[in-house]
Coordinates of C-alpha atoms and ligand atoms in Angstrom, one line a residue:
M1 CA 205.3 131.4 27.0
K2 CA 202.3 130.3 28.5
K3 CA 200.4 132.1 26.5
F4 CA 202.0 130.6 23.3
V5 CA 201.9 127.0 24.7
A6 CA 198.1 127.5 25.5
A7 CA 197.4 128.7 21.7
A8 CA 199.3 126.2 20.3
L9 CA 197.3 123.7 22.2
S10 CA 194.1 125.2 21.4
A11 CA 195.1 125.1 17.9
L12 CA 195.9 121.8 17.6
M13 CA 192.5 120.7 19.6
L14 CA 190.6 122.8 17.3
G15 CA 192.1 120.7 14.3
C16 CA 191.3 117.6 16.5
T17 CA 187.6 118.6 16.4
M18 CA 187.6 120.1 12.8
F19 CA 189.5 116.7 11.3
G20 CA 189.9 114.1 14.0
C21 CA 193.4 113.8 15.5
S22 CA 194.2 110.0 14.6
N23 CA 193.8 110.8 10.8
S24 CA 196.0 113.7 10.7
S25 CA 197.8 115.2 7.7
S26 CA 201.1 113.7 9.0
E27 CA 199.8 110.2 8.1
A28 CA 198.4 111.3 4.6
S29 CA 201.6 113.1 3.9
S30 CA 204.0 110.5 5.2
A31 CA 201.7 107.9 3.0
A32 CA 202.7 110.1 0.2
A33 CA 206.2 110.8 1.0
G34 CA 206.9 107.0 2.1
S35 CA 206.1 105.0 -1.3
A36 CA 209.0 105.7 -4.0
D37 CA 206.5 105.4 -6.7
G38 CA 203.4 107.2 -4.8
Q39 CA 201.4 104.4 -5.6
S40 CA 202.0 101.6 -3.4
A41 CA 198.2 100.3 -2.0
E42 CA 199.7 99.9 1.5
S43 CA 200.6 103.4 2.1
E44 CA 197.4 105.3 0.7
A45 CA 195.5 107.0 3.3
Q46 CA 191.7 106.4 3.2
A47 CA 189.5 108.9 1.7
S48 CA 188.1 109.3 5.2
D49 CA 191.5 110.3 6.5
V50 CA 192.1 113.2 4.1
S51 CA 191.1 116.5 5.3
I52 CA 191.4 119.4 2.8
G53 CA 191.8 122.8 3.5
V54 CA 190.5 125.2 1.2
C55 CA 191.1 129.4 0.8
I56 CA 188.7 131.3 -1.7
Y57 CA 190.2 134.9 -2.4
K58 CA 186.5 136.0 -1.4
F59 CA 183.4 134.6 -1.1
D60 CA 181.3 137.6 -2.4
D61 CA 182.3 136.5 -6.2
T62 CA 179.9 134.8 -8.4
F63 CA 182.0 132.4 -10.4
M64 CA 183.9 131.1 -7.3
T65 CA 181.2 130.7 -5.2
S66 CA 180.2 128.1 -8.1
V67 CA 183.4 126.5 -7.7
R68 CA 183.4 126.1 -4.1
N69 CA 179.9 124.7 -4.1
Q70 CA 181.1 122.5 -6.1
M71 CA 184.3 121.6 -4.5
Q72 CA 181.6 120.6 -1.5
E73 CA 180.0 118.5 -3.5
E74 CA 182.6 116.7 -4.7
A75 CA 184.2 116.1 -1.1
D76 CA 180.8 114.7 0.1
K77 CA 180.7 112.4 -2.6
E78 CA 184.3 111.2 -1.8
G79 CA 184.0 111.1 1.7
V80 CA 186.5 113.9 2.7
K81 CA 186.5 116.6 4.9
L82 CA 186.8 119.9 3.5
E83 CA 187.1 123.2 5.3
V84 CA 186.5 126.3 3.0
V85 CA 187.7 129.8 4.6
D86 CA 186.7 133.4 2.8
S87 CA 190.1 135.1 2.6
Q88 CA 188.1 138.6 2.3
N89 CA 190.5 139.6 -0.9
K90 CA 193.2 140.5 1.6
Q91 CA 196.3 138.3 1.2
A92 CA 197.5 139.0 4.9
I93 CA 194.3 137.0 6.0
Q94 CA 194.8 134.3 3.7
N95 CA 198.4 133.7 4.7
E96 CA 197.2 133.7 8.2
Q97 CA 194.4 130.8 7.1
V98 CA 196.9 128.9 5.7
D99 CA 199.3 128.9 8.8
T100 CA 196.0 127.9 10.7
F101 CA 195.5 124.8 8.2
I102 CA 199.2 123.8 8.6
T103 CA 198.9 124.1 12.2
K104 CA 195.5 121.8 12.5
G105 CA 197.4 119.3 10.4
V106 CA 195.4 119.2 7.0
S107 CA 196.4 116.6 4.6
A108 CA 195.9 118.9 1.4
L109 CA 195.6 122.6 0.7
V110 CA 193.4 124.5 -2.2
V111 CA 194.3 127.9 -2.6
N112 CA 192.7 130.4 -4.7
P113 CA 195.3 133.3 -3.9
V114 CA 194.4 136.8 -3.4
D115 CA 197.4 138.2 -5.1
R116 CA 199.0 135.5 -7.6
T117 CA 202.3 136.6 -6.7
A118 CA 201.9 135.3 -3.2
A119 CA 201.6 132.1 -4.3
E120 CA 205.3 131.4 -4.1
S121 CA 205.5 132.1 -0.2
I122 CA 202.3 130.0 0.3
M123 CA 203.8 127.2 -1.6
S124 CA 207.1 127.4 0.7
K125 CA 204.8 126.7 3.6
A126 CA 203.3 124.0 2.5
Q127 CA 206.4 122.4 0.9
A128 CA 208.2 122.8 4.2
K129 CA 205.3 120.3 5.7
N130 CA 205.4 118.0 2.6
I131 CA 201.7 119.1 2.4
P132 CA 200.3 118.7 -1.3
I133 CA 198.9 122.4 -2.8
V134 CA 196.4 122.8 -5.5
F135 CA 196.2 126.3 -6.9
I136 CA 193.1 127.5 -8.5
N137 CA 191.8 130.0 -11.0
R138 CA 194.9 132.4 -10.3
E139 CA 197.8 131.0 -11.9
P140 CA 201.1 131.1 -10.2
E141 CA 204.2 131.8 -11.9
E142 CA 205.6 128.8 -14.0
D143 CA 209.0 129.1 -11.8
V144 CA 206.9 128.7 -8.7
M145 CA 204.9 125.6 -10.4
K146 CA 208.0 123.9 -11.0
S147 CA 209.9 124.6 -7.7
Y148 CA 207.9 121.9 -5.5
D149 CA 206.8 118.3 -6.8
K150 CA 203.3 118.4 -4.8
T151 CA 202.0 121.7 -6.5
W152 CA 199.2 121.6 -9.0
Y153 CA 197.3 124.2 -10.9
V154 CA 193.5 124.0 -12.1
G155 CA 192.1 126.8 -14.0
A156 CA 191.0 127.4 -17.5
K157 CA 193.0 128.9 -20.5
A158 CA 192.3 132.4 -20.5
E159 CA 193.2 133.0 -24.2
Q160 CA 190.5 130.9 -25.4
S161 CA 187.7 132.9 -23.3
G162 CA 188.9 135.9 -25.1
T163 CA 189.3 134.6 -28.4
I164 CA 185.4 133.5 -27.7
E165 CA 184.3 136.9 -26.8
G166 CA 186.0 138.4 -30.0
Q167 CA 184.1 135.6 -32.3
L168 CA 180.7 136.7 -30.2
I169 CA 181.3 140.1 -31.6
I170 CA 182.3 139.3 -35.0
D171 CA 179.3 137.1 -35.4
Y172 CA 177.0 139.8 -34.3
F173 CA 178.7 142.4 -37.0
K174 CA 178.5 139.9 -39.5
N175 CA 175.0 139.5 -39.0
N176 CA 173.6 142.9 -38.4
K177 CA 174.9 145.4 -40.9
S178 CA 173.3 148.4 -38.9
A179 CA 176.2 147.3 -36.0
D180 CA 178.7 149.5 -37.7
R181 CA 176.5 152.5 -36.3
N182 CA 178.8 155.0 -38.2
G183 CA 179.4 153.2 -40.7
D184 CA 183.3 153.7 -40.8
G185 CA 184.1 150.0 -41.1
T186 CA 185.7 150.0 -37.4
I187 CA 184.4 148.7 -34.3
Q188 CA 184.2 151.1 -31.6
Y189 CA 184.4 149.4 -28.4
V190 CA 184.6 149.7 -24.6
M191 CA 186.7 147.1 -22.8
I192 CA 185.7 146.4 -18.9
Q193 CA 188.3 144.9 -17.0
G194 CA 188.7 142.6 -14.4
E195 CA 191.4 142.9 -11.5
P196 CA 194.6 144.3 -12.7
G197 CA 197.5 141.5 -12.8
H198 CA 195.0 138.9 -12.8
Q199 CA 195.7 136.6 -15.8
D200 CA 192.1 136.6 -17.1
A201 CA 191.9 140.0 -17.4
T202 CA 195.0 140.5 -19.3
L203 CA 194.7 137.8 -21.6
R204 CA 190.9 137.8 -22.5
T205 CA 191.5 141.9 -23.1
K206 CA 194.4 141.1 -25.5
Y207 CA 192.9 137.7 -27.1
S208 CA 189.1 139.2 -27.8
I209 CA 190.3 142.1 -29.8
E210 CA 193.2 139.9 -31.4
A211 CA 190.5 137.4 -32.5
I212 CA 188.2 140.5 -34.0
E213 CA 191.3 141.8 -36.1
E214 CA 192.2 138.2 -37.3
A215 CA 188.5 138.2 -38.7
G216 CA 189.7 141.1 -41.0
M217 CA 187.5 143.6 -38.9
K218 CA 189.3 147.0 -37.7
T219 CA 188.8 148.1 -33.8
E220 CA 189.2 151.2 -31.9
K221 CA 189.3 151.2 -28.5
L222 CA 187.0 154.0 -27.0
A223 CA 188.0 153.5 -23.3
A224 CA 189.5 150.4 -21.1
D225 CA 189.2 150.3 -17.5
T226 CA 189.0 147.7 -14.5
A227 CA 185.8 147.1 -12.7
Y228 CA 187.6 144.7 -10.5
W229 CA 184.9 141.8 -11.2
D230 CA 182.4 143.7 -9.8
K231 CA 179.0 144.2 -11.1
A232 CA 177.9 147.4 -9.2
K233 CA 181.4 149.1 -10.2
A234 CA 181.1 148.3 -13.6
T235 CA 177.9 150.1 -13.7
D236 CA 179.4 153.0 -12.3
L237 CA 182.3 152.9 -14.8
M238 CA 180.0 152.2 -17.8
N239 CA 178.1 155.4 -16.7
N240 CA 181.1 157.4 -16.7
I241 CA 182.3 155.9 -20.3
I242 CA 178.9 156.7 -21.7
T243 CA 179.0 160.6 -20.3
A244 CA 182.6 160.9 -21.7
Q245 CA 182.0 159.5 -25.0
G246 CA 178.4 159.5 -25.8
I247 CA 176.4 156.6 -25.9
D248 CA 175.8 157.0 -29.9
K249 CA 179.7 156.3 -30.3
I250 CA 179.6 153.2 -28.5
E251 CA 179.4 149.7 -30.9
A252 CA 180.3 147.2 -28.6
V253 CA 181.0 146.3 -25.1
L254 CA 183.4 143.5 -24.0
A255 CA 183.6 142.6 -20.2
N256 CA 186.2 140.5 -19.0
N257 CA 183.5 138.4 -17.0
D258 CA 179.5 138.2 -16.8
D259 CA 179.1 140.4 -13.5
M260 CA 180.7 143.2 -15.2
A261 CA 178.8 142.5 -18.4
L262 CA 175.8 142.8 -16.5
G263 CA 176.7 146.0 -14.7
A264 CA 177.3 147.6 -18.2
I265 CA 174.0 146.5 -19.4
E266 CA 172.6 148.2 -16.2
A267 CA 174.0 151.7 -17.6
L268 CA 173.2 151.1 -21.1
K269 CA 169.7 150.3 -20.2
A270 CA 169.4 153.6 -17.9
H271 CA 170.3 155.1 -21.2
G272 CA 167.7 153.6 -23.3
Y273 CA 169.3 151.0 -24.7
N274 CA 169.1 146.8 -24.7
K275 CA 165.9 147.1 -23.6
D276 CA 162.6 146.6 -25.7
D277 CA 163.4 148.7 -28.6
K278 CA 165.4 146.6 -31.1
T279 CA 167.2 149.3 -33.0
K280 CA 168.9 150.6 -29.4
F281 CA 171.0 147.6 -29.0
I282 CA 174.9 147.4 -28.5
P283 CA 176.4 143.9 -28.1
V284 CA 177.6 143.2 -24.6
V285 CA 179.9 139.8 -24.2
G286 CA 181.2 138.4 -20.9
V287 CA 182.7 135.3 -19.5
D288 CA 181.5 132.9 -17.0
A289 CA 177.4 131.9 -18.1
T290 CA 176.8 132.6 -14.7
S291 CA 172.8 132.2 -14.0
P292 CA 172.3 136.0 -14.0
G293 CA 174.5 136.1 -17.2
L294 CA 172.5 133.3 -18.8
A295 CA 169.5 134.9 -18.0
A296 CA 170.2 138.0 -19.7
I297 CA 171.0 136.2 -22.7
K298 CA 167.8 134.4 -22.4
E299 CA 166.0 137.9 -22.4
G300 CA 168.4 139.4 -25.1
T301 CA 170.1 141.8 -22.9
M302 CA 173.4 140.3 -23.4
F303 CA 174.6 139.1 -26.7
G304 CA 176.9 136.0 -25.2
T305 CA 179.5 134.9 -22.9
A306 CA 182.1 132.2 -22.7
Y307 CA 181.3 129.3 -20.1
N308 CA 183.9 128.8 -17.8
N309 CA 183.3 125.7 -16.3
G310 CA 183.8 125.9 -12.4
V311 CA 181.8 122.7 -11.8
D312 CA 184.9 120.5 -13.4
Q313 CA 187.2 123.1 -11.9
G314 CA 185.7 122.3 -8.6
I315 CA 185.9 118.5 -9.1
A316 CA 189.3 118.6 -10.5
A317 CA 190.4 120.3 -7.4
T318 CA 189.1 118.5 -5.1
K319 CA 190.2 115.0 -7.0
I320 CA 193.9 116.0 -7.1
A321 CA 193.9 117.4 -3.1
T322 CA 192.3 114.0 -2.2
A323 CA 194.5 111.6 -4.6
A324 CA 197.5 113.6 -3.6
A325 CA 196.9 113.4 0.1
Q326 CA 196.6 109.8 -0.3
G327 CA 200.0 109.3 -1.6
K328 CA 198.7 108.5 -5.3
S329 CA 200.4 110.0 -8.4
I330 CA 198.1 112.5 -10.2
T331 CA 197.4 111.1 -13.7
K332 CA 193.9 111.0 -15.8
D333 CA 193.7 107.7 -14.3
T334 CA 193.4 108.9 -10.8
I335 CA 191.6 111.9 -11.2
G336 CA 189.9 111.6 -14.4
Y337 CA 190.9 114.7 -16.1
D338 CA 193.9 114.8 -18.7
V339 CA 197.0 116.4 -16.6
T340 CA 199.6 118.5 -18.5
D341 CA 203.3 118.7 -17.8
E342 CA 202.4 116.6 -14.5
K343 CA 201.1 119.7 -13.0
Y344 CA 198.1 121.3 -14.9
V345 CA 194.4 120.6 -15.5
W346 CA 193.0 122.6 -18.1
I347 CA 189.1 122.9 -18.4
P348 CA 188.0 124.4 -21.9
Y349 CA 185.5 127.3 -22.1
E350 CA 182.9 127.0 -24.3
K351 CA 180.9 129.6 -26.7
V352 CA 177.2 130.5 -25.5
T353 CA 174.9 132.2 -27.3
Q354 CA 171.1 132.8 -28.1
D355 CA 171.4 129.2 -29.6
N356 CA 172.5 126.9 -27.1
Y357 CA 172.2 129.1 -23.6
A358 CA 169.5 126.7 -22.5
D359 CA 171.9 123.7 -22.2
Y360 CA 174.0 125.7 -19.5
M361 CA 170.9 126.6 -17.2
K362 CA 170.7 124.5 -14.3
Ligands
GAL401 C1 187.5 134.7 -13.6 C2 186.1 134.9 -13.5 C3 185.9 136.3 -13.1 C4 186.2 135.8 -11.6 C5 187.9 135.8 -11.4 C6 188.2 135.6 -10.0 O1 187.8 133.2 -13.9 O2 186.0 134.8 -14.8 O3 184.1 136.5 -13.0 O4 185.6 135.0 -10.6 O5 188.0 134.8 -12.2 O6 189.4 135.1 -9.8

């Protein structure tokens, strides 16, 4: 028992060190709870009173690194405290991190779930303490989102990124008569998928092929498998696919993100493709427009990508957490982004090609 009290005390003291005791979440949360319309000026906490706890599913993820860097930049700009932790791709670790943030007394949470089906239990913990919670990047089920009025989601419509990938492949085939290497009028493709169960993996896979077929082109799947968003895993997977299928059969590679597209390109390069010889080129497309992805488009090894706007996703998530912690209602007026169904901020994807990649380079 003594041990428990000591641990609880030290956790509280740690909270004081991190976020400052006198400005704890209970003030900010009660500010939110205290006003019926959530907008009473007297009850709003100052930005400097706001402390946001952020869990990122894993730090070692190229796209999520851009989102968390942007969140930090925005928090500094707004003068709110932000603590970001690495959930190391383990839901059990993330659950503990959420508990610790709540014990420390954060005034809002931002969570990029490891497993999106865990969102419900994470949300219940926040709800029990009346703490606003913003989910990012991995979308909770709709009924979970509806069950707590202080839950929001910031992300991008995965369908749209899939459609853009499909359009890129269509562009390539329309402009390159030799792209249909066996001349059978059908695109033989390889699909390199993100993590199973992730909405972006499922929907990018589905909508990219639908876009190609809706444009009147036939497709044939040679192989599809997961490389968990990871470049090295995608190289291994692509090498295996090349060995099993023969590189001559492959006419297009669609990857659910840029890291995996780049991994697949490494394997193609090892087989003499997507290098200097223009006759040996297989179009590879991805999603994100990461810096290495843009560099590959510039050098001509990757055909195109869909820009996943981590800048606006990071800003929107920080702004919602800040405004909600201050007891404000979440509208375009308070956060600067359109809010759909009072809960969702959708940041659009953009098509990136040889023609416009430079606009996305920092
Ligand atoms: C996707 C992104 C991937 C990866 C994943 C993590 O939106 O395109 O590169 O970051 O999120 O959940």
